[in-house]
Amino acid sequence: MENDLILVVNAGSSSIKVALFDGALQTVATGAVTEIGGAARLKIGVERACEAPDHDAALSLLLAGLAEAGHPVARLKAAGHRVVHGGRALTGSVRVTPAVLAAIEACVPLAPLHNPHNLAAIRALGRLAPALPQVACFDTAFHATNPEVALRYALPAAEEAKGIRRYGFHGISYASLALRLPELLGAPLPGRVLALHLGNGASLAAIRDGRSVATTMGYSPLDGLTMGTRTGAIDGNAVLRLAEDHGIDGAKRLLNNRSGLLGLGGASDMRALHAAGTEEARFAVAHFGYWAVRHAGSMIAAMGGLDCVAFTGGIGENDAEARRAICEGLGFMGVALDPAANAAGGTRLDRAGSAVPVVIVPAAEERHIAADVVAVLGPETTDTKK
C-alpha cells in the first residue's frame, strides 16, 4: 500500500483536530476529539461519545477512525504538528528529533497553556506510529524576521535573557496568507500588506516584501487587539493592580478568559453581540473596530505605507460589519470598500479604482502545515531513519 498521505495535528488542552492531505495537498479527511479527559466526543464524519482520558487515547481513537474510513496508518507518509511557541531558536518548520523535542520543552515557560499539549500529541504519535517522520511548525516562526528593535522590550538585559520579549503569534496563518495572496490578486505580492487575522484570538501583522516586520501580539497572545475573551493591550501597572486585587492566578483568568468582547458586551462571539443589540454589545463591537484601526496605524507605520489589506480568520472572513468599520477607519490611507462586494463576502472587496486592494483570504493553516512537511522532508520522503 502506497504511503502517500500527510497527517496534520492541531492539539489543544482538551481537544485534538486532525486533517489528512494527499500528494496534491487536497483534503482527504478530517477528524477531532473534543473534551479530552471529560465527556469526550469523537467526530470523523459522524459524531459520537468516546472514552479519551488523555491525548494518547484521543489520538489512538482518531487513527482508528481514519483507518475505518479507509486511511490506515500504513498510508501515512509523515505528520505535521502546529506548535504554538518556538522561542528564539526554532524559527522555521523542522523535523522532530530528540533535540527539537527538548527545545520545544524549553519553551513551555513561554507558552504553558499550549506547548505541553502540542508536545503531548507529538509524543503520543511517536508511540503509536514510531516509524512515522514528524515535523513541527511554529506559530511564532513567521515573526522571527521582525527587527530586533521591534522584538525587544525596554527591559534590562537580565530580564530579556529569560525570554521576556515579543514573539508574535498566528504566524502559520500569516505565512499561508502571504503565499496565497498573489493568486487571489492575480498579481505579484504587494510590497506592504496589512494582514488581519480576526477571530476569537485576533492580531495584525505588517508584511513587507513577504516578511513580517511587526505584529500586535507580543510575549503572549494577550497583547494587541480586543479579542473574544482577552483584554488586548493593557498597561502593566493595571495588570499589577489586578494581581493585587485578585491574586496572580485570578488576574491571569480575568485578563485571558473573562475580558475582551465577553467582558465588555457579555458574549465572546461577534455574531451574538450583533444579535443582542444592547448598548453594551454595540460598545464591544465598536471597541473591537476602534482598536483594530488604531493598531493598524502602527503596522502601516512599521511598513512605511500600505499597498493591500487582507482579512482572514472567522471574523475577518465572515463579518461584513467588522470589515466595514475597519476599512472606513483606514479611509485616510486610500482604503475604499465596495459595499455590495463586502456584503457578499467575495474575494475582492475594494471599490473599483481604489488605490488599495482589499481581499479576503480564507484560512488554510492545516494545508500550509502539510506543505511545510513536504518542504522539510522532501516530496518523496519514505526513509524514516534520516
Short mmCIF file of C-alpha atoms in Angstrom, two decimals, residues 26-310:
data_model
loop_
_atom_site.label_atom_id
_atom_site.label_comp_id
_atom_site.label_asym_id
_atom_site.label_seq_id
_atom_site.Cartn_x
_atom_site.Cartn_y
_atom_site.Cartn_z
CA GLN A 26 -6.02 18.35 -1.14
CA THR A 27 -8.01 17.49 1.99
CA VAL A 28 -8.86 13.79 2.16
CA ALA A 29 -10.42 13.58 5.63
CA THR A 30 -10.76 15.47 8.89
CA GLY A 31 -11.47 14.46 12.46
CA ALA A 32 -11.48 15.68 16.02
CA VAL A 33 -11.74 14.56 19.62
CA THR A 34 -13.10 17.19 21.98
CA GLU A 35 -13.49 17.31 25.77
CA ILE A 36 -10.44 15.10 26.37
CA GLY A 37 -10.46 13.94 29.98
CA GLY A 38 -14.20 14.52 30.30
CA ALA A 39 -17.32 13.78 28.25
CA ALA A 40 -15.22 13.22 25.14
CA ARG A 41 -16.68 13.31 21.63
CA LEU A 42 -15.15 11.78 18.51
CA LYS A 43 -16.05 13.21 15.12
CA ILE A 44 -14.95 11.62 11.87
CA GLY A 45 -17.91 12.02 9.57
CA VAL A 46 -20.44 11.42 12.35
CA GLU A 47 -20.07 12.47 15.97
CA ARG A 48 -20.31 10.12 18.92
CA ALA A 49 -19.32 9.82 22.55
CA CYS A 50 -15.98 8.18 23.29
CA GLU A 51 -13.51 7.42 26.09
CA ALA A 52 -10.48 9.69 25.83
CA PRO A 53 -8.84 10.24 29.21
CA ASP A 54 -5.69 11.73 27.66
CA HIS A 55 -4.07 12.79 24.38
CA ASP A 56 -2.69 9.29 23.72
CA ALA A 57 -6.18 7.83 23.86
CA ALA A 58 -7.63 10.63 21.75
CA LEU A 59 -5.02 10.27 19.03
CA SER A 60 -5.42 6.49 19.06
CA LEU A 61 -9.16 6.92 18.50
CA LEU A 62 -8.55 9.32 15.64
CA LEU A 63 -6.08 7.00 13.91
CA ALA A 64 -8.50 4.09 14.32
CA GLY A 65 -11.35 6.18 12.96
CA LEU A 66 -9.31 7.27 9.95
CA ALA A 67 -8.38 3.63 9.33
CA GLU A 68 -12.07 2.66 9.40
CA ALA A 69 -12.67 5.38 6.81
CA GLY A 70 -10.07 3.79 4.53
CA HIS A 71 -6.99 5.74 5.61
CA PRO A 72 -4.82 3.42 7.73
CA VAL A 73 -1.54 4.43 9.36
CA ALA A 74 0.27 2.44 6.66
CA ARG A 75 -0.78 5.11 4.15
CA LEU A 76 0.77 7.94 6.15
CA LYS A 77 4.00 9.38 4.76
CA ALA A 78 4.56 11.93 7.51
CA ALA A 79 2.84 14.10 10.09
CA GLY A 80 2.96 17.82 10.77
CA HIS A 81 2.10 19.50 14.08
CA ARG A 82 1.09 23.03 14.92
CA VAL A 83 3.27 24.12 17.84
CA VAL A 84 2.44 27.48 19.34
CA HIS A 85 5.85 28.60 20.60
CA GLY A 86 9.30 28.05 19.15
CA GLY A 87 11.10 30.72 21.16
CA ARG A 88 14.25 32.30 19.76
CA ALA A 89 15.80 29.06 18.50
CA LEU A 90 13.01 27.44 16.46
CA THR A 91 12.31 29.95 13.71
CA GLY A 92 11.22 27.61 10.93
CA SER A 93 9.46 24.29 10.44
CA VAL A 94 11.75 21.42 11.40
CA ARG A 95 11.78 17.65 11.58
CA VAL A 96 11.13 16.36 15.09
CA THR A 97 14.21 14.90 16.75
CA PRO A 98 15.09 14.45 20.43
CA ALA A 99 16.91 17.80 20.28
CA VAL A 100 13.85 19.52 18.78
CA LEU A 101 11.60 17.99 21.44
CA ALA A 102 13.94 19.33 24.10
CA ALA A 103 13.87 22.78 22.50
CA ILE A 104 10.05 22.78 22.42
CA GLU A 105 10.04 21.64 26.06
CA ALA A 106 12.34 24.55 26.90
CA CYS A 107 9.67 26.92 25.52
CA VAL A 108 6.98 25.61 27.91
CA PRO A 109 7.53 28.51 30.35
CA LEU A 110 6.80 30.88 27.44
CA ALA A 111 3.59 29.06 26.45
CA PRO A 112 2.45 26.99 29.46
CA LEU A 113 -1.13 26.74 28.17
CA HIS A 114 -0.15 25.49 24.70
CA ASN A 115 3.25 23.84 24.27
CA PRO A 116 2.63 21.00 26.76
CA HIS A 117 -0.39 19.85 24.74
CA ASN A 118 1.47 20.23 21.44
CA LEU A 119 4.25 18.08 22.92
CA ALA A 120 1.74 15.53 24.20
CA ALA A 121 0.41 14.99 20.68
CA ILE A 122 3.90 14.67 19.17
CA ARG A 123 4.93 12.12 21.78
CA ALA A 124 1.64 10.24 21.54
CA LEU A 125 2.00 9.89 17.78
CA GLY A 126 5.61 8.82 18.28
CA ARG A 127 4.40 5.96 20.45
CA LEU A 128 1.51 5.00 18.18
CA ALA A 129 3.49 5.22 14.92
CA PRO A 130 7.20 5.22 15.86
CA ALA A 131 8.47 4.98 12.26
CA LEU A 132 6.47 7.97 11.05
CA PRO A 133 8.50 11.15 10.39
CA GLN A 134 7.08 14.17 12.19
CA VAL A 135 7.54 17.90 11.51
CA ALA A 136 6.89 20.75 13.95
CA CYS A 137 5.55 24.04 12.56
CA PHE A 138 5.64 27.07 14.85
CA ASP A 139 3.12 29.90 15.21
CA THR A 140 5.92 32.24 16.28
CA ALA A 141 8.31 31.47 13.42
CA PHE A 142 6.95 33.85 10.78
CA HIS A 143 7.62 36.84 13.03
CA ALA A 144 11.28 35.98 13.63
CA THR A 145 12.06 38.38 10.76
CA ASN A 146 10.89 41.35 12.83
CA PRO A 147 13.81 43.70 13.53
CA GLU A 148 15.32 43.44 16.99
CA VAL A 149 14.05 46.92 17.85
CA ALA A 150 10.51 45.59 17.33
CA LEU A 151 11.06 42.44 19.38
CA ARG A 152 12.91 43.82 22.39
CA TYR A 153 11.07 45.26 25.38
CA ALA A 154 12.81 48.14 27.13
CA LEU A 155 13.88 45.85 29.97
CA PRO A 156 17.32 45.22 31.47
CA ALA A 157 19.36 42.58 29.68
CA ALA A 158 19.00 40.11 32.55
CA GLU A 159 15.21 40.09 32.12
CA GLU A 160 15.40 39.82 28.33
CA ALA A 161 17.73 36.85 28.75
CA LYS A 162 14.86 35.00 30.44
CA GLY A 163 13.00 35.12 27.13
CA ILE A 164 10.80 38.08 28.00
CA ARG A 165 10.48 39.69 24.58
CA ARG A 166 7.92 39.98 21.81
CA TYR A 167 7.37 36.90 19.67
CA GLY A 168 4.03 37.31 17.92
CA PHE A 169 1.61 34.53 17.01
CA HIS A 170 -0.75 33.40 14.22
CA GLY A 171 2.40 33.02 12.14
CA ILE A 172 1.23 29.92 10.26
CA SER A 173 -1.89 31.81 9.22
CA TYR A 174 0.13 34.82 8.04
CA ALA A 175 2.66 32.71 6.16
CA SER A 176 -0.18 30.94 4.36
CA LEU A 177 -1.85 34.27 3.57
CA ALA A 178 1.34 35.74 2.08
CA LEU A 179 1.86 32.71 -0.16
CA ARG A 180 -1.72 32.63 -1.46
CA LEU A 181 -2.36 36.34 -1.85
CA PRO A 182 -0.73 36.69 -5.31
CA GLU A 183 -3.04 34.05 -6.78
CA LEU A 184 -6.10 35.76 -5.32
CA LEU A 185 -4.98 39.14 -6.61
CA GLY A 186 -3.78 37.86 -9.97
CA ALA A 187 -0.65 39.92 -9.41
CA PRO A 188 2.69 39.74 -7.53
CA LEU A 189 2.59 40.01 -3.74
CA PRO A 190 2.15 43.69 -2.82
CA GLY A 191 5.13 45.21 -1.07
CA ARG A 192 3.26 46.37 2.05
CA VAL A 193 0.42 44.14 3.24
CA LEU A 194 -1.68 44.83 6.33
CA ALA A 195 -2.83 41.34 7.34
CA LEU A 196 -5.68 40.96 9.82
CA HIS A 197 -6.24 37.58 11.47
CA LEU A 198 -9.53 38.24 13.22
CA GLY A 199 -11.22 35.55 15.28
CA ASN A 200 -11.66 34.71 18.95
CA GLY A 201 -7.94 35.38 19.04
CA ALA A 202 -7.08 38.40 16.90
CA SER A 203 -3.91 40.05 15.69
CA LEU A 204 -2.47 42.16 12.89
CA ALA A 205 0.78 41.74 11.00
CA ALA A 206 2.77 44.12 8.84
CA ILE A 207 4.14 42.07 5.92
CA ARG A 208 6.83 43.90 3.94
CA ASP A 209 8.07 42.12 0.80
CA GLY A 210 6.70 38.83 2.12
CA ARG A 211 8.34 39.10 5.55
CA SER A 212 6.80 40.04 8.88
CA VAL A 213 8.23 43.31 10.17
CA ALA A 214 5.75 43.95 13.00
CA THR A 215 2.78 42.30 14.73
CA THR A 216 0.40 43.17 17.54
CA MET A 217 0.73 40.13 19.81
CA GLY A 218 3.84 40.14 21.99
CA TYR A 219 5.31 37.93 24.72
CA SER A 220 1.98 36.13 24.77
CA PRO A 221 -1.23 36.12 22.70
CA LEU A 222 -2.77 38.55 25.23
CA ASP A 223 -1.34 41.73 23.72
CA GLY A 224 -2.72 43.89 20.93
CA LEU A 225 -6.32 43.87 19.73
CA THR A 226 -9.52 43.45 21.73
CA MET A 227 -10.31 39.71 21.46
CA GLY A 228 -13.07 37.29 22.34
CA THR A 229 -12.05 36.88 25.99
CA ARG A 230 -8.64 38.63 26.14
CA THR A 231 -8.14 42.29 27.02
CA GLY A 232 -5.64 43.07 24.32
CA ALA A 233 -3.10 45.80 25.15
CA ILE A 234 -3.24 46.92 28.78
CA ASP A 235 -0.91 49.00 30.95
CA GLY A 236 1.47 46.86 33.02
CA ASN A 237 0.63 48.77 36.19
CA ALA A 238 -3.05 47.99 35.62
CA VAL A 239 -2.06 44.32 35.47
CA LEU A 240 -0.18 44.70 38.76
CA ARG A 241 -3.28 46.27 40.32
CA LEU A 242 -5.42 43.37 39.11
CA ALA A 243 -2.88 40.94 40.60
CA GLU A 244 -3.10 42.78 43.93
CA ASP A 245 -6.89 42.60 43.88
CA HIS A 246 -7.36 39.06 42.52
CA GLY A 247 -4.04 37.29 43.02
CA ILE A 248 -1.81 36.23 40.14
CA ASP A 249 -3.97 33.28 39.09
CA GLY A 250 -7.15 35.33 39.37
CA ALA A 251 -5.67 38.16 37.33
CA LYS A 252 -4.49 35.67 34.69
CA ARG A 253 -8.02 34.26 34.37
CA LEU A 254 -9.53 37.74 34.26
CA LEU A 255 -7.17 39.01 31.56
CA ASN A 256 -7.30 35.91 29.36
CA ASN A 257 -10.72 34.36 29.91
CA ARG A 258 -13.18 36.97 31.20
CA SER A 259 -12.29 40.16 29.35
CA GLY A 260 -12.34 41.36 25.73
CA LEU A 261 -15.69 41.19 23.95
CA LEU A 262 -17.05 38.98 26.74
CA GLY A 263 -16.11 41.46 29.46
CA LEU A 264 -17.42 44.48 27.56
CA GLY A 265 -20.53 43.09 25.89
CA GLY A 266 -21.44 39.86 27.64
CA ALA A 267 -20.52 37.50 24.77
CA SER A 268 -17.24 36.43 23.18
CA ASP A 269 -18.86 35.64 19.81
CA MET A 270 -19.26 38.59 17.44
CA ARG A 271 -22.45 37.09 15.99
CA ALA A 272 -24.03 37.00 19.42
CA LEU A 273 -23.08 40.64 20.01
CA HIS A 274 -24.63 41.75 16.71
CA ALA A 275 -27.81 39.84 17.58
CA ALA A 276 -28.01 41.17 21.15
CA GLY A 277 -28.44 44.79 20.09
CA THR A 278 -27.76 46.10 23.61
CA GLU A 279 -25.77 49.22 24.35
CA GLU A 280 -23.03 47.07 25.90
CA ALA A 281 -22.89 44.80 22.86
CA ARG A 282 -22.68 47.75 20.48
CA PHE A 283 -19.87 49.24 22.55
CA ALA A 284 -17.94 45.95 22.48
CA VAL A 285 -18.21 45.81 18.68
CA ALA A 286 -17.10 49.43 18.41
CA HIS A 287 -14.19 48.78 20.77
CA PHE A 288 -13.04 45.88 18.57
CA GLY A 289 -13.09 48.04 15.44
CA TYR A 290 -11.51 51.10 17.07
CA TRP A 291 -8.51 49.20 18.38
CA ALA A 292 -8.08 47.27 15.13
CA VAL A 293 -7.80 50.58 13.27
CA ARG A 294 -5.55 52.13 15.90
CA HIS A 295 -3.14 49.18 15.85
CA ALA A 296 -3.34 49.12 12.05
CA GLY A 297 -1.85 52.61 12.06
CA SER A 298 1.14 51.22 13.94
CA MET A 299 1.56 48.36 11.44
CA ILE A 300 1.33 50.77 8.49
CA ALA A 301 3.99 52.97 10.09
CA ALA A 302 6.27 49.94 10.51
CA MET A 303 5.94 49.19 6.78
CA GLY A 304 6.23 52.80 5.66
CA GLY A 305 2.90 52.73 3.84
CA LEU A 306 0.10 50.47 2.65
CA ASP A 307 -0.40 48.55 -0.59
CA CYS A 308 -3.01 45.92 0.38
CA VAL A 309 -5.40 44.94 3.17
CA ALA A 310 -6.01 41.20 3.68
#
